[in-house]
Each structure stands twice: as C-alpha cells, then as structure tokens.
Coordinates of C-alpha atoms and ligand atoms in Angstrom, one line a residue:
M1 CA -51.7 114.2 79.3
C2 CA -54.1 114.3 76.4
G3 CA -56.7 111.5 76.0
I4 CA -58.5 110.6 72.8
V5 CA -61.5 108.5 72.1
G6 CA -63.6 107.7 69.0
Y7 CA -66.8 105.8 68.3
L8 CA -68.6 104.5 65.2
G9 CA -71.6 102.3 65.7
R10 CA -75.4 102.2 66.1
K11 CA -75.7 104.0 69.4
E12 CA -75.7 107.8 70.1
A13 CA -72.0 108.6 70.1
F14 CA -72.0 111.6 72.3
S15 CA -72.8 109.9 75.6
I16 CA -70.4 107.0 74.8
L17 CA -67.6 109.4 74.1
I18 CA -68.3 111.5 77.2
E19 CA -68.3 108.4 79.4
A20 CA -65.1 107.2 77.8
L21 CA -63.4 110.6 78.2
K22 CA -64.3 110.6 81.9
K23 CA -62.4 107.3 82.3
L24 CA -59.4 109.1 80.9
E25 CA -59.6 112.1 83.3
Y26 CA -56.9 110.5 85.4
R27 CA -54.4 111.4 82.7
G28 CA -54.7 115.1 83.7
Y29 CA -56.2 117.7 81.3
D30 CA -57.3 121.3 81.1
S31 CA -59.9 121.3 78.3
A32 CA -62.2 118.9 76.5
G33 CA -64.0 118.7 73.2
V34 CA -66.1 116.4 71.0
A35 CA -67.0 116.2 67.3
I36 CA -70.2 114.4 66.2
W37 CA -70.9 113.3 62.7
N38 CA -74.5 113.4 61.6
R39 CA -75.7 112.8 58.0
G40 CA -72.5 114.1 56.5
K41 CA -72.1 117.1 58.8
I42 CA -69.9 117.5 61.8
E43 CA -70.7 119.5 64.9
I44 CA -67.9 120.4 67.3
I45 CA -68.2 121.5 70.9
R46 CA -65.2 122.2 73.0
Q47 CA -64.1 124.3 76.0
K48 CA -61.6 124.9 78.7
G49 CA -62.4 122.9 81.9
K50 CA -63.7 119.5 82.8
V51 CA -65.6 116.9 80.9
D52 CA -68.7 117.6 83.0
D53 CA -68.5 121.3 81.9
L54 CA -68.5 120.1 78.3
K55 CA -71.5 117.9 79.0
K56 CA -73.4 120.9 80.5
L57 CA -72.5 123.0 77.5
A58 CA -73.8 120.3 75.2
S59 CA -77.1 120.0 77.1
N60 CA -78.4 123.2 75.4
K61 CA -77.8 121.7 72.0
D62 CA -79.4 118.8 70.2
I63 CA -76.3 116.8 69.4
K64 CA -77.2 113.6 67.6
G65 CA -75.1 111.2 65.6
T66 CA -73.6 107.7 65.8
M67 CA -70.0 108.5 64.9
G68 CA -67.6 110.9 66.7
I69 CA -64.3 111.7 68.2
A70 CA -63.4 113.4 71.5
H71 CA -60.5 114.7 73.4
T72 CA -59.1 115.8 76.7
R73 CA -56.2 118.3 76.2
W74 CA -53.2 118.9 78.4
A75 CA -51.7 122.1 77.1
T76 CA -48.2 121.9 75.4
H77 CA -48.5 124.5 72.6
G78 CA -50.9 127.4 73.4
I79 CA -52.6 128.2 76.7
P80 CA -55.7 126.2 77.8
S81 CA -58.6 127.8 76.0
E82 CA -61.6 127.1 73.8
R83 CA -59.6 128.0 70.6
N84 CA -56.8 125.6 71.5
A85 CA -59.0 122.8 72.6
H86 CA -59.5 119.8 70.3
P87 CA -61.1 118.7 67.9
H88 CA -59.5 120.9 65.3
R89 CA -61.1 121.3 61.9
A90 CA -59.8 122.3 58.4
G91 CA -62.3 122.2 55.6
E92 CA -64.1 118.8 55.9
V93 CA -61.5 117.2 58.1
V94 CA -61.7 117.1 61.9
V95 CA -58.9 115.7 64.1
V96 CA -58.1 114.9 67.8
H97 CA -54.4 114.4 68.7
N98 CA -52.2 113.3 71.5
G99 CA -48.5 113.9 71.1
I100 CA -46.3 116.7 69.7
I101 CA -45.7 117.6 66.1
E102 CA -42.0 118.7 66.1
N103 CA -42.0 120.2 62.6
Y104 CA -45.3 122.1 63.0
V105 CA -43.7 125.5 62.5
E106 CA -42.4 124.7 59.0
L107 CA -45.6 122.9 58.0
K108 CA -47.7 125.8 59.3
Q109 CA -45.6 128.2 57.2
R110 CA -46.0 126.1 54.1
L111 CA -49.7 125.7 54.6
R112 CA -50.1 129.4 55.3
N113 CA -48.3 130.2 52.0
E114 CA -51.0 128.1 50.3
G115 CA -53.5 130.5 51.7
R116 CA -54.8 128.3 54.6
R117 CA -55.9 130.1 57.8
F118 CA -55.2 128.9 61.3
S119 CA -57.4 129.5 64.2
S120 CA -55.4 128.1 67.2
D121 CA -51.8 128.2 68.6
T122 CA -51.5 124.5 68.6
D123 CA -49.1 122.2 66.8
T124 CA -52.1 119.9 66.1
E125 CA -53.9 122.2 63.8
V126 CA -51.4 121.5 61.0
I127 CA -52.7 117.9 60.8
P128 CA -56.3 118.6 59.6
H129 CA -54.9 121.3 57.3
L130 CA -52.4 118.9 55.8
I131 CA -55.0 116.1 55.4
N132 CA -57.4 118.6 53.9
S133 CA -54.8 119.8 51.4
Y134 CA -54.5 116.3 50.1
V135 CA -58.3 115.8 49.9
E136 CA -58.5 119.0 47.9
K137 CA -55.8 117.7 45.5
G138 CA -58.2 114.7 44.8
H139 CA -56.8 112.0 47.1
N140 CA -59.3 109.8 48.8
F141 CA -59.7 110.2 52.6
V142 CA -57.4 107.2 53.6
D143 CA -54.6 108.2 51.2
A144 CA -54.9 111.8 52.3
V145 CA -54.3 110.7 55.9
R146 CA -51.5 108.4 54.9
L147 CA -49.7 111.1 52.9
A148 CA -50.2 113.7 55.6
I149 CA -48.8 111.6 58.4
C150 CA -45.8 110.7 56.4
E151 CA -44.9 114.4 56.6
L152 CA -45.2 114.6 60.4
K153 CA -42.2 114.5 62.6
G154 CA -42.8 113.8 66.3
S155 CA -45.4 111.8 68.1
Y156 CA -49.1 111.3 67.5
A157 CA -52.2 109.3 68.4
L158 CA -54.9 110.5 66.1
G159 CA -58.7 110.2 65.7
I160 CA -59.9 111.6 62.4
I161 CA -63.3 112.0 60.8
K162 CA -64.4 113.9 57.7
E163 CA -67.7 115.4 56.5
K164 CA -69.7 113.4 53.9
E165 CA -68.0 110.1 54.6
R166 CA -69.0 107.7 57.4
V167 CA -65.4 106.6 58.1
M168 CA -63.2 107.1 61.1
I169 CA -59.4 106.8 61.0
A170 CA -57.0 106.3 63.8
A171 CA -53.2 106.5 63.5
K172 CA -50.3 106.1 65.9
K173 CA -46.7 106.9 66.4
E174 CA -45.0 107.1 69.8
S175 CA -48.3 107.9 71.6
P176 CA -50.5 105.1 72.9
L177 CA -53.7 104.2 71.0
I178 CA -55.9 101.1 71.3
I179 CA -58.9 99.6 69.5
G180 CA -61.7 98.0 71.4
V181 CA -62.9 95.0 69.4
V182 CA -66.7 94.7 69.4
D183 CA -69.2 93.3 66.9
G184 CA -71.0 96.0 64.9
E185 CA -69.2 98.9 66.7
S186 CA -65.8 100.5 66.6
I187 CA -64.1 102.2 69.5
I188 CA -60.6 103.7 69.8
A189 CA -59.0 105.2 72.9
S190 CA -55.7 106.3 74.5
D191 CA -56.0 103.7 77.3
I192 CA -57.9 100.6 78.5
P193 CA -60.2 102.1 81.2
A194 CA -62.0 104.1 78.5
I195 CA -63.3 101.1 76.7
L196 CA -63.8 98.5 79.4
D197 CA -67.5 99.2 79.7
I198 CA -67.9 98.2 76.1
T199 CA -65.3 95.4 75.6
N200 CA -62.3 93.7 77.1
K201 CA -60.9 92.7 73.7
V202 CA -58.2 95.1 72.7
I203 CA -55.7 95.7 69.9
F204 CA -52.6 97.8 70.8
L205 CA -51.8 99.7 67.6
E206 CA -48.1 99.9 66.8
D207 CA -46.1 102.8 65.5
N208 CA -47.0 103.8 61.9
D209 CA -50.3 101.8 62.0
I210 CA -53.4 103.4 60.4
A211 CA -56.7 101.8 61.3
I212 CA -59.7 102.5 59.1
F213 CA -63.3 102.0 60.5
N214 CA -66.6 101.9 58.6
E215 CA -69.9 100.1 58.9
E216 CA -68.3 96.7 58.0
G217 CA -65.6 96.8 60.7
F218 CA -62.0 97.8 60.5
R219 CA -58.7 97.1 58.8
I220 CA -55.2 98.2 59.6
I221 CA -52.6 99.4 57.1
D222 CA -49.1 100.8 57.4
T223 CA -48.0 104.2 56.0
M224 CA -47.2 102.6 52.7
G225 CA -50.8 101.3 52.5
N226 CA -49.9 97.6 53.1
A227 CA -52.3 95.6 55.2
V228 CA -51.0 94.6 58.7
E229 CA -52.3 92.1 61.2
R230 CA -52.4 92.9 65.0
K231 CA -53.2 90.4 67.8
I232 CA -56.3 90.8 69.9
H233 CA -55.6 90.8 73.7
T234 CA -58.0 90.0 76.4
I235 CA -57.9 92.3 79.3
N236 CA -58.7 90.9 82.7
W237 CA -59.3 94.2 84.4
T238 CA -63.0 94.7 85.0
S239 CA -64.6 98.1 84.5
A240 CA -65.2 98.2 88.3
M241 CA -61.5 97.6 88.9
A242 CA -60.8 100.9 87.1
Q243 CA -63.4 102.7 89.2
K244 CA -63.2 104.0 92.8
G245 CA -64.9 101.0 94.4
G246 CA -66.4 102.9 97.3
Y247 CA -63.3 105.0 98.3
K248 CA -63.5 108.8 98.2
H249 CA -60.5 108.9 95.8
F250 CA -58.7 106.6 93.5
M251 CA -55.5 107.3 95.4
L252 CA -57.0 106.0 98.6
K253 CA -58.4 102.9 96.9
E254 CA -55.0 102.3 95.3
I255 CA -53.2 102.6 98.6
F256 CA -55.5 100.0 100.1
E257 CA -55.1 97.7 97.1
Q258 CA -51.4 97.2 97.8
P259 CA -51.7 93.9 99.6
V260 CA -53.6 92.5 96.6
A261 CA -51.4 94.3 94.0
I262 CA -48.2 92.8 95.6
T263 CA -49.8 89.3 95.9
N264 CA -50.8 89.5 92.2
T265 CA -47.2 90.6 91.3
L266 CA -45.8 87.6 93.2
T267 CA -48.4 85.0 92.0
G268 CA -46.9 82.3 89.9
R269 CA -43.4 83.7 90.2
V270 CA -42.2 82.9 93.7
K271 CA -41.5 79.2 94.5
E272 CA -40.7 79.3 98.2
D273 CA -40.5 75.5 98.5
K274 CA -37.8 75.3 95.8
G275 CA -36.1 78.6 96.6
E276 CA -36.8 79.8 93.0
I277 CA -38.2 82.8 91.1
E278 CA -39.7 82.4 87.7
L279 CA -40.1 85.6 85.7
D280 CA -42.3 85.2 82.7
N281 CA -39.7 83.3 80.6
L282 CA -37.3 86.2 80.9
K283 CA -34.1 85.6 79.0
L284 CA -31.2 87.6 80.4
P285 CA -27.7 87.9 78.8
N286 CA -24.8 86.1 80.4
L287 CA -24.6 87.8 83.8
E288 CA -20.8 87.1 84.1
K289 CA -20.3 89.6 81.3
I290 CA -22.4 92.4 82.9
K291 CA -20.0 95.0 84.3
K292 CA -22.6 97.6 85.3
I293 CA -26.4 97.9 85.6
W294 CA -28.2 101.2 84.9
M295 CA -31.6 101.9 86.3
V296 CA -33.4 104.8 84.6
A297 CA -36.8 106.3 85.2
C298 CA -38.8 109.4 86.2
G299 CA -40.6 110.6 89.4
T300 CA -41.7 107.8 91.7
S301 CA -40.3 105.2 89.4
Y302 CA -36.9 106.9 89.7
H303 CA -37.2 106.5 93.5
A304 CA -38.0 102.8 93.0
C305 CA -34.7 102.6 91.0
L306 CA -32.8 104.3 93.9
I307 CA -34.1 101.6 96.2
G308 CA -33.2 99.0 93.5
K309 CA -29.6 100.2 93.7
Y310 CA -29.4 99.2 97.4
I311 CA -31.2 95.9 96.7
F312 CA -28.9 94.9 93.8
E313 CA -25.5 96.2 94.9
S314 CA -25.7 94.8 98.4
N315 CA -26.7 91.3 97.1
L316 CA -25.3 91.0 93.6
R317 CA -22.2 93.1 94.1
I318 CA -22.6 94.6 90.6
P319 CA -22.3 98.4 90.4
V320 CA -25.6 100.1 89.7
E321 CA -25.9 103.6 88.4
V322 CA -29.3 105.3 88.7
D323 CA -30.3 108.2 86.5
I324 CA -33.3 110.4 85.9
A325 CA -34.5 109.6 82.4
S326 CA -34.6 113.3 81.3
E327 CA -30.9 113.6 82.1
F328 CA -29.6 110.3 81.0
R329 CA -28.9 110.8 77.3
Y330 CA -27.7 114.4 77.6
R331 CA -24.6 113.4 79.4
D332 CA -23.4 110.9 76.8
P333 CA -23.7 108.0 79.2
I334 CA -20.9 105.4 79.3
I335 CA -23.1 102.4 78.5
G336 CA -22.5 99.5 76.1
K337 CA -23.0 95.9 75.5
D338 CA -21.4 94.8 78.8
N339 CA -24.1 96.9 80.6
M340 CA -27.7 96.2 81.4
L341 CA -30.3 99.0 81.3
I342 CA -33.3 98.6 83.5
L343 CA -36.2 101.0 82.7
V344 CA -38.9 101.4 85.3
S345 CA -42.3 102.9 84.5
Q346 CA -45.9 102.5 85.6
S347 CA -47.4 103.7 82.3
G348 CA -44.6 102.4 80.0
E349 CA -45.3 105.6 78.0
T350 CA -43.2 108.2 79.7
A351 CA -41.4 110.0 76.9
D352 CA -38.1 110.5 78.6
T353 CA -37.9 106.9 79.7
I354 CA -38.7 105.8 76.1
A355 CA -35.9 108.1 74.9
A356 CA -33.5 106.5 77.4
M357 CA -34.5 103.1 76.1
K358 CA -33.6 104.2 72.5
E359 CA -30.3 105.4 73.8
G360 CA -29.5 102.1 75.5
K361 CA -30.5 100.1 72.4
K362 CA -28.4 102.4 70.2
R363 CA -25.4 101.5 72.4
D364 CA -26.1 97.8 72.3
S365 CA -27.1 97.4 75.9
F366 CA -29.5 94.7 77.0
V367 CA -32.7 96.7 77.8
L368 CA -35.1 95.4 80.3
S369 CA -38.3 97.2 81.3
I370 CA -40.4 96.9 84.4
C371 CA -43.9 98.2 83.5
N372 CA -47.5 98.0 84.7
V373 CA -49.3 98.6 81.4
L374 CA -49.5 95.7 79.0
G375 CA -48.9 96.6 75.4
S376 CA -47.2 99.9 76.4
T377 CA -44.2 101.1 74.3
L378 CA -41.6 100.2 77.0
A379 CA -43.2 96.8 77.4
R380 CA -43.2 96.1 73.7
D381 CA -39.9 97.5 72.6
A382 CA -37.5 96.4 75.3
D383 CA -35.4 93.2 75.0
G384 CA -37.2 91.8 78.0
V385 CA -40.1 92.9 80.2
V386 CA -41.3 92.1 83.7
F387 CA -44.8 93.3 84.5
T388 CA -45.9 94.7 87.9
H389 CA -49.4 93.3 88.1
A390 CA -50.6 96.3 90.1
G391 CA -53.8 96.7 88.0
P392 CA -54.9 100.1 86.6
E393 CA -53.5 103.0 88.6
I394 CA -55.8 106.0 88.0
G395 CA -54.7 108.5 90.7
V396 CA -52.0 110.8 89.4
A397 CA -49.9 110.1 92.5
S398 CA -48.2 106.8 92.1
T399 CA -48.8 104.4 95.0
K400 CA -49.3 100.7 94.2
A401 CA -47.1 101.0 91.1
F402 CA -44.2 102.1 93.4
T403 CA -44.5 99.2 95.9
T404 CA -45.0 96.6 93.1
Q405 CA -41.9 98.1 91.3
I406 CA -39.8 97.4 94.4
T407 CA -41.3 94.0 94.6
V408 CA -40.3 93.2 91.0
L409 CA -36.8 94.7 91.6
F410 CA -36.4 92.4 94.6
M411 CA -37.6 89.4 92.6
L412 CA -35.3 90.3 89.7
M413 CA -32.4 90.5 92.1
L414 CA -33.2 87.0 93.5
F415 CA -33.6 85.6 89.9
M416 CA -30.2 87.0 89.0
A417 CA -28.6 85.9 92.3
K418 CA -29.8 82.3 91.6
K419 CA -28.2 82.4 88.2
M420 CA -25.0 83.7 89.6
G421 CA -25.0 81.1 92.4
I422 CA -24.9 83.9 95.1
F423 CA -27.3 82.4 97.6
T424 CA -27.8 78.9 99.0
T425 CA -31.2 77.5 98.5
G426 CA -31.9 78.0 102.2
Q427 CA -31.0 81.8 101.9
L428 CA -33.3 82.1 98.8
K429 CA -36.1 80.4 100.6
E430 CA -35.7 82.8 103.6
K431 CA -35.8 85.9 101.4
I432 CA -38.8 84.6 99.3
G433 CA -40.6 83.7 102.6
E434 CA -40.2 87.3 103.8
L435 CA -41.4 88.7 100.5
R436 CA -44.5 86.5 100.7
R437 CA -45.2 87.9 104.2
I438 CA -45.1 91.5 102.9
P439 CA -48.8 91.8 101.9
H440 CA -49.9 90.8 105.4
K441 CA -47.5 93.3 106.9
I442 CA -48.9 96.1 104.6
Q443 CA -52.4 95.1 105.8
E444 CA -51.3 95.6 109.4
V445 CA -50.3 99.2 108.5
L446 CA -53.6 99.8 106.6
N447 CA -55.5 98.5 109.7
N448 CA -54.0 101.5 111.6
A449 CA -54.8 104.1 108.9
K450 CA -57.0 106.0 111.4
H451 CA -53.9 106.7 113.5
I452 CA -52.2 108.3 110.5
E453 CA -55.3 110.4 109.8
E454 CA -55.0 111.7 113.3
I455 CA -51.4 112.6 112.8
A456 CA -52.3 114.3 109.5
R457 CA -55.0 116.4 111.3
K458 CA -52.3 117.6 113.7
Y459 CA -49.9 118.8 111.1
M460 CA -52.1 119.8 108.1
T461 CA -51.7 123.5 108.6
Y462 CA -47.9 123.6 108.4
K463 CA -46.4 125.1 105.3
D464 CA -43.1 123.2 105.1
F465 CA -41.9 119.8 106.0
L466 CA -38.5 118.2 106.1
Y467 CA -38.2 114.4 105.5
I468 CA -35.1 112.6 106.6
G469 CA -33.8 109.0 106.4
R470 CA -30.6 107.1 106.0
G471 CA -29.5 104.2 103.7
I472 CA -32.3 102.6 101.9
N473 CA -34.7 104.9 103.8
Y474 CA -33.3 107.9 102.1
P475 CA -35.0 107.2 98.7
S476 CA -38.1 106.3 100.7
V477 CA -38.3 109.7 102.2
M478 CA -37.7 111.3 98.8
E479 CA -40.8 109.4 97.7
G480 CA -42.7 110.4 100.8
A481 CA -41.9 114.1 100.3
L482 CA -42.9 113.9 96.6
K483 CA -46.2 112.4 97.6
L484 CA -46.9 115.3 100.0
K485 CA -45.9 118.1 97.7
E486 CA -47.7 116.7 94.6
I487 CA -51.1 116.2 96.2
S488 CA -51.3 118.7 99.0
Y489 CA -49.2 121.5 97.4
I490 CA -47.2 121.8 100.7
H491 CA -43.5 122.3 100.4
A492 CA -41.6 119.2 101.4
E493 CA -38.0 118.5 101.1
A494 CA -36.2 115.2 101.5
Y495 CA -32.6 114.9 102.9
A496 CA -30.3 112.1 103.8
A497 CA -30.4 112.4 107.6
G498 CA -26.7 112.7 107.9
E499 CA -26.7 115.7 105.5
M500 CA -29.1 117.7 107.7
K501 CA -26.3 119.3 109.7
H502 CA -24.6 120.5 106.5
G503 CA -27.3 123.1 105.8
P504 CA -31.0 122.3 106.3
I505 CA -30.7 122.3 110.1
A506 CA -30.7 126.1 109.8
L507 CA -34.4 125.9 108.9
I508 CA -35.5 123.9 112.0
D509 CA -37.8 125.6 114.5
E510 CA -41.2 124.9 116.0
N511 CA -42.9 125.7 112.7
F512 CA -41.0 123.1 110.6
P513 CA -42.1 119.5 111.2
V514 CA -39.5 116.8 110.5
V515 CA -40.7 113.4 109.3
V516 CA -38.1 110.9 110.3
L517 CA -38.2 107.4 108.8
S518 CA -36.1 105.1 110.9
P519 CA -36.9 101.4 111.2
Y520 CA -34.6 99.5 113.6
D521 CA -31.9 98.7 111.0
I522 CA -28.1 99.4 110.6
T523 CA -28.9 103.1 110.3
Y524 CA -31.1 103.4 113.4
Q525 CA -28.7 104.7 116.0
K526 CA -27.2 107.3 113.8
T527 CA -30.7 108.6 112.9
C528 CA -31.5 108.8 116.6
S529 CA -28.7 111.4 116.9
N530 CA -30.3 113.4 114.1
I531 CA -33.6 113.3 116.0
E532 CA -31.8 114.7 119.0
E533 CA -30.5 117.6 116.8
V534 CA -34.0 118.5 115.7
L535 CA -35.4 118.3 119.2
A536 CA -32.6 120.6 120.5
R537 CA -33.9 123.2 118.1
R538 CA -37.5 122.9 119.2
G539 CA -38.4 121.1 116.0
K540 CA -41.4 118.8 115.9
V541 CA -40.6 115.2 115.0
L542 CA -43.0 112.7 113.4
L543 CA -41.2 109.4 113.7
F544 CA -42.0 106.3 111.6
T545 CA -40.2 103.4 113.1
D546 CA -40.8 99.6 113.5
T547 CA -41.6 97.4 116.5
S548 CA -37.9 97.2 117.5
G549 CA -37.3 101.0 117.4
H550 CA -38.0 102.0 121.0
E551 CA -35.3 104.5 121.8
M552 CA -36.9 107.8 120.7
V553 CA -40.6 106.9 120.9
E554 CA -41.2 108.7 124.2
R555 CA -39.3 111.8 123.2
V556 CA -40.9 112.8 119.9
E557 CA -44.3 114.4 119.3
S558 CA -45.8 111.8 117.0
V559 CA -45.0 108.2 116.3
F560 CA -46.2 105.5 113.9
V561 CA -45.0 102.0 114.5
M562 CA -44.6 99.7 111.4
P563 CA -44.2 95.9 111.3
K564 CA -40.6 94.7 111.1
T565 CA -39.1 93.3 107.9
I566 CA -35.7 92.7 106.3
Y567 CA -33.6 95.8 105.3
E568 CA -34.2 95.5 101.5
L569 CA -37.9 95.3 101.9
E570 CA -38.3 98.1 104.4
P571 CA -39.2 100.6 101.6
I572 CA -42.3 98.6 100.7
I573 CA -43.7 98.8 104.2
S574 CA -42.7 102.4 104.9
A575 CA -44.2 103.6 101.7
I576 CA -47.7 102.9 103.0
P577 CA -47.8 105.3 106.1
L578 CA -46.0 108.0 104.1
Q579 CA -48.6 107.7 101.3
L580 CA -51.4 107.8 103.8
L581 CA -49.9 110.8 105.6
A582 CA -49.8 112.7 102.3
Y583 CA -53.3 111.5 101.3
Y584 CA -55.0 112.5 104.6
I585 CA -53.3 115.9 104.7
A586 CA -54.4 116.6 101.1
N587 CA -57.9 115.3 101.7
L588 CA -58.2 117.5 104.8
L589 CA -57.0 120.5 102.9
G590 CA -59.6 119.7 100.2
T591 CA -57.3 119.5 97.2
D592 CA -58.0 117.6 94.0
V593 CA -56.2 114.5 95.2
D594 CA -56.7 112.3 92.1
Q595 CA -55.9 115.1 89.6
P596 CA -53.5 117.5 91.3
R597 CA -53.1 120.8 89.5
N598 CA -50.5 121.0 86.7
L599 CA -49.9 117.3 86.8
A600 CA -50.5 114.6 84.2
K601 CA -50.6 110.8 85.0
S602 CA -48.6 109.8 82.0
V603 CA -46.0 112.3 80.8
T604 CA -45.8 111.6 77.1
V605 CA -43.7 114.7 76.2
E606 CA -40.0 115.2 76.8
Ligands
LIG1 O1 -45.5 106.1 84.3 P1 -44.2 106.4 84.9 O2 -43.9 105.5 86.1 O3 -43.0 106.3 83.9 O4 -44.3 107.9 85.4 C1 -43.2 108.5 86.0 C2 -43.6 109.7 86.7 O5 -44.2 110.7 85.9 C3 -44.5 109.4 87.9 O6 -44.0 108.5 88.8 C4 -44.9 110.7 88.7 O7 -43.7 111.2 89.3 C5 -46.0 110.5 89.7 N1 -47.0 111.5 89.6 C6 -45.6 110.5 91.1 O8 -46.6 110.2 92.0

C-alpha cells in the first residue's frame, strides 16, 4: 500500500526522505518518487521499481534542498510506471497521495473542460490540478488546499508542496498520517517506523485535519479553517525494534519474537494469583443482553476470528458468527444493539474492516476492536479497544500479530467469563496459568527450528500442498496454508480433515504432500483415520502433533512434535511450526519473503 513521507528542516531532505521511505517498504509498493524544493523551484524524480533504484537514479543528479515529499506507490488506478508514480504536479503544486479518490472521473472531466492537461492514469492527479485551480483563482496556498479537499470524495493522506513558498501541507481522511514532533524540523509519514530515527514523539492526525508546516513549526486546522489541538504520543518502539535485528528477514525475526510479543501482550493484564484479567479499563455493555457476537476481519486476522469462535462458544455459550470483512456488509447482516461486533486487525487500517465497523455502528452494535497499531482508525473509532502489544510487524506475512490476536481473544473470553460468573476462581487461575506458560512453550518450538528447516528442504520442490486439521485445528491449517502460498507462491489448500473424503482425496498421490495438524485432543483419533486414507493412496504426510500424539508417528514420512497445551491455546503453539515451514520453504526458493509479489502489508482500499 502507498507510503508517504515529507520533511521540512535544516538538513538535506533527499537522504532523510529516502531513509524514511525505506522504512515504509514493508507496506508493499511498485514505484517510488521524491520531490525536493530548492529556492522556490521543485525537482521531481520518480520511477517504477524499488527505493534503491530511485536512489541510483538520483545519484546522477545534484538534488539539493531542505524541504521535500516522497512516496512509494502500490498501483490502484493505472499500471505501475514512471508516469503514474507520485509525486504529481500541476502548475506550481506537487502532491503525494495514499488512498483513493472516488469522484476522480467527474473532477477530471471538469478540470479538463477548464483546459487542464493530465499526464497520468491516476486518480491522484486531480488533486494537484484542483489545488492549482484555486491558487490560480487567487486563493492562498492553505485555502486552496482546504477548498480542494472539500471537493474530494474517498480517502486520502496527502503531502503537498508548492513552488515559491517554503510551506509543506499534510491532510488526512480515512488513510493514516502522522507527524513526528521535533524542534526545528517537521516530518510527516504514513507510519511510525519511518520517523523513529528522528523522533519518538508522534501526533496521529485525525480525519479532516490539515497540518501546515513552515520555518516556525506547525499548526493544525480543520477543513473549515478552525484551529484544532491534537495530543502528542510517545512511542516506545525503538528504531532498532523496527529493523531486522540480525535476522535475514523481518518475517523470521518476527516469528522468533513471539515469546516476547505474547509476554508483552499479557503483561499487566493477567493476575494469576487472583484469577483475574484486567483489560485496559475496557467497559463492556451488559453481557446478559448480548445475544450474539460477530467477529469480522480479513486474511490472517480472519483466521484468528475463526479460532476466537471456538474459544468463545465453548466457554461463554454465546453464539459467535465470523465473517470476512469484505463480505460482511453486502449481505445486510442481522446485527443490532443486542449484538457485539469484534473487529480484529493488525494494522487497524484495513479498509474492509473499517467499513465493517461503520456498518456495526450504524446498526447500534457495541464495536470492540483488537488492534496492534496505536492511533489507528480501528483503535480510535471503536467503542472499545484492546491492543495486541506485538510491536511493529514489518513482514507482509502476519506472524506475531496472529498469535497475539489469539492471546487477546482468549484473555477477552476470560474477562467476559468472569463478569458472567462462568468459571470458579480456581478454573480461572488454571486457564491463566496455562496462558502464562505459552511463551515458554513457543520457545521450545523455536529451539527446534532447525528440524523444521530440514523438513522444508525435503518438500520445497513440490508444487501443491494440502493442509488438514479438525476442530480448532481447522482454522490453524487455513492460516498455515495462507502462509505458504503468500510467501513461497506454492499452491496450498486447507480443508477440514473430515471433508477430505468428500472431494480433495482425488488429488492425493505421491506428488501431493499433506500437512496434518493433529495435537492429541478430542479430534486426534478421527484425524488418524484421515492420515490412513492419505497413506493408502501413497500420499506423503507431514504430521504436526504434540508429545501425547504417538499413534501415527512411526508411519508417516515427517513428524514435528510440539509441546502440549489446552485445546483453546493449541492454535498459538501450532502457528509457530507452520509459520517456520512456510518461511524456510520460501527462503530456500529465494522469494522476496518480506515483500511477496502483488501483496501489501496494509490493505487500505476496499
Ligand atoms: O492489518 P490487518 O490484520 O487488518 O490485515 C489483514 C490482512 O490483510 C492480513 O492479515 C494479510 O492476510 C496478511 N498478509 C497475511 O499474512
């Protein structure tokens, strides 16, 4: 997804902007560009490809200037190309944009009728033209921006500069944009890692905010021109935390960070001695009146919701309906004030999940979000929020976000169960105790990562994989298969193990490895029968079981043994070897693990 940065200060802007853009590479992009202001003139360089290619291109030019804006583009309107890359210019005005302008066709037509000429296929290009049209009518720069954005429908995070004036403007609606607060310098960015080398003091701009930067500092106004105040937050992530920290890829680093990520998510919240959970002063509605819980999300976060359904229904006995966010509102969901809507998202900026939140609010449901990013839209606009303290997740493939989401869902279930008087204090203590042991159990799996690398080496050349599991292990294999396909580009399909004989079994032969997830739980014996069915057809089985699951160990081709835990927490443990299997296969195949082709970290378009 697009990333924008902007700088105004005393230092050379180009290198600052390039470094900041590199920290946004995790968002996924296909082209990059930068505009530098120097003594009233603006020079733009942009091209298809990576930020390093842009740097190379610029090395032949003498780009000097202490103010500029820059962009990484993920194509939505118009193919990835130099002409569609940002920044876009019209007259004196130069713009970078993240988001989508929904009414760009009619605006473009109107601006064309005024004789303005367009040079790209993007929706964005209407923005500099619109601002420039107001400048030409005699409005000052700030008013021109304000009047122009009042005409935009859709989403935008904008960085804007203009020739002749040493002023930078930022504006935001439904796309993330932050200000790094530093003395004597101004920096804007789409996300925190881009500014952490410069400052850890951050303002999260809100919808319809316009920030104006000059030599003296900055001020924020709304679209009517009224001054607005925004709080400064201190971010505890260090710049090093957002870097690879010695690992070959962010994804591997993030897999290995899971014991710490889960410990951080539990810290200050689980009171084992009292059998209590405290969740950041979360105020829930009267649970007696909640007839149904909805869990809605996309991708990996959707898989966390499917696991959440097992955790909630088996303990709270409240029906849980899980939906994919991009489907939810199109089926006119039966949701109202006696329902609770739980939205799960790492970024808190996924457009479909935000749209689902709006739908739930419109229908008077209590909306709770589970997010990893402080200040994100879902965190700000929900009625309640519980953060997963996973730290920045840079790899496009979600790993530690997933396991911390399950951790929060489990804590939330305990929190609600306590309110509903479902468990005795002894039962609560027991469940909390097991939750606290999870980071150690994950560490045990990580200590055996080499074994999974060996398994990966054995199977890396296969073109298709089937993943099967039963009960709570079924969403876990859906997640395992998603991991493999998104980073290795190998076809992987997940099935409920019992469904295999209703169709997919026809595919089984010696060229079709089957990953079976079967800890020794209520589903174990039945899954053993499915393993037999695969073996009878000369299929290769990679079995992931736990220390009690002995039955099939000698019969299958490859086995990985996980530590034992309670049923509801099995998905946290089993996520780790499945993430590692996908990682090692992709790494051995040499794919771009952290930025897989065609994918974006944060999907901010519907
Ligand atoms: O930021 P979110 O959790 O809302 O993102 C949802 C999905 O886009 C995300 O989980 C995606 O499926 C990941 N690439 C999977 O690894």
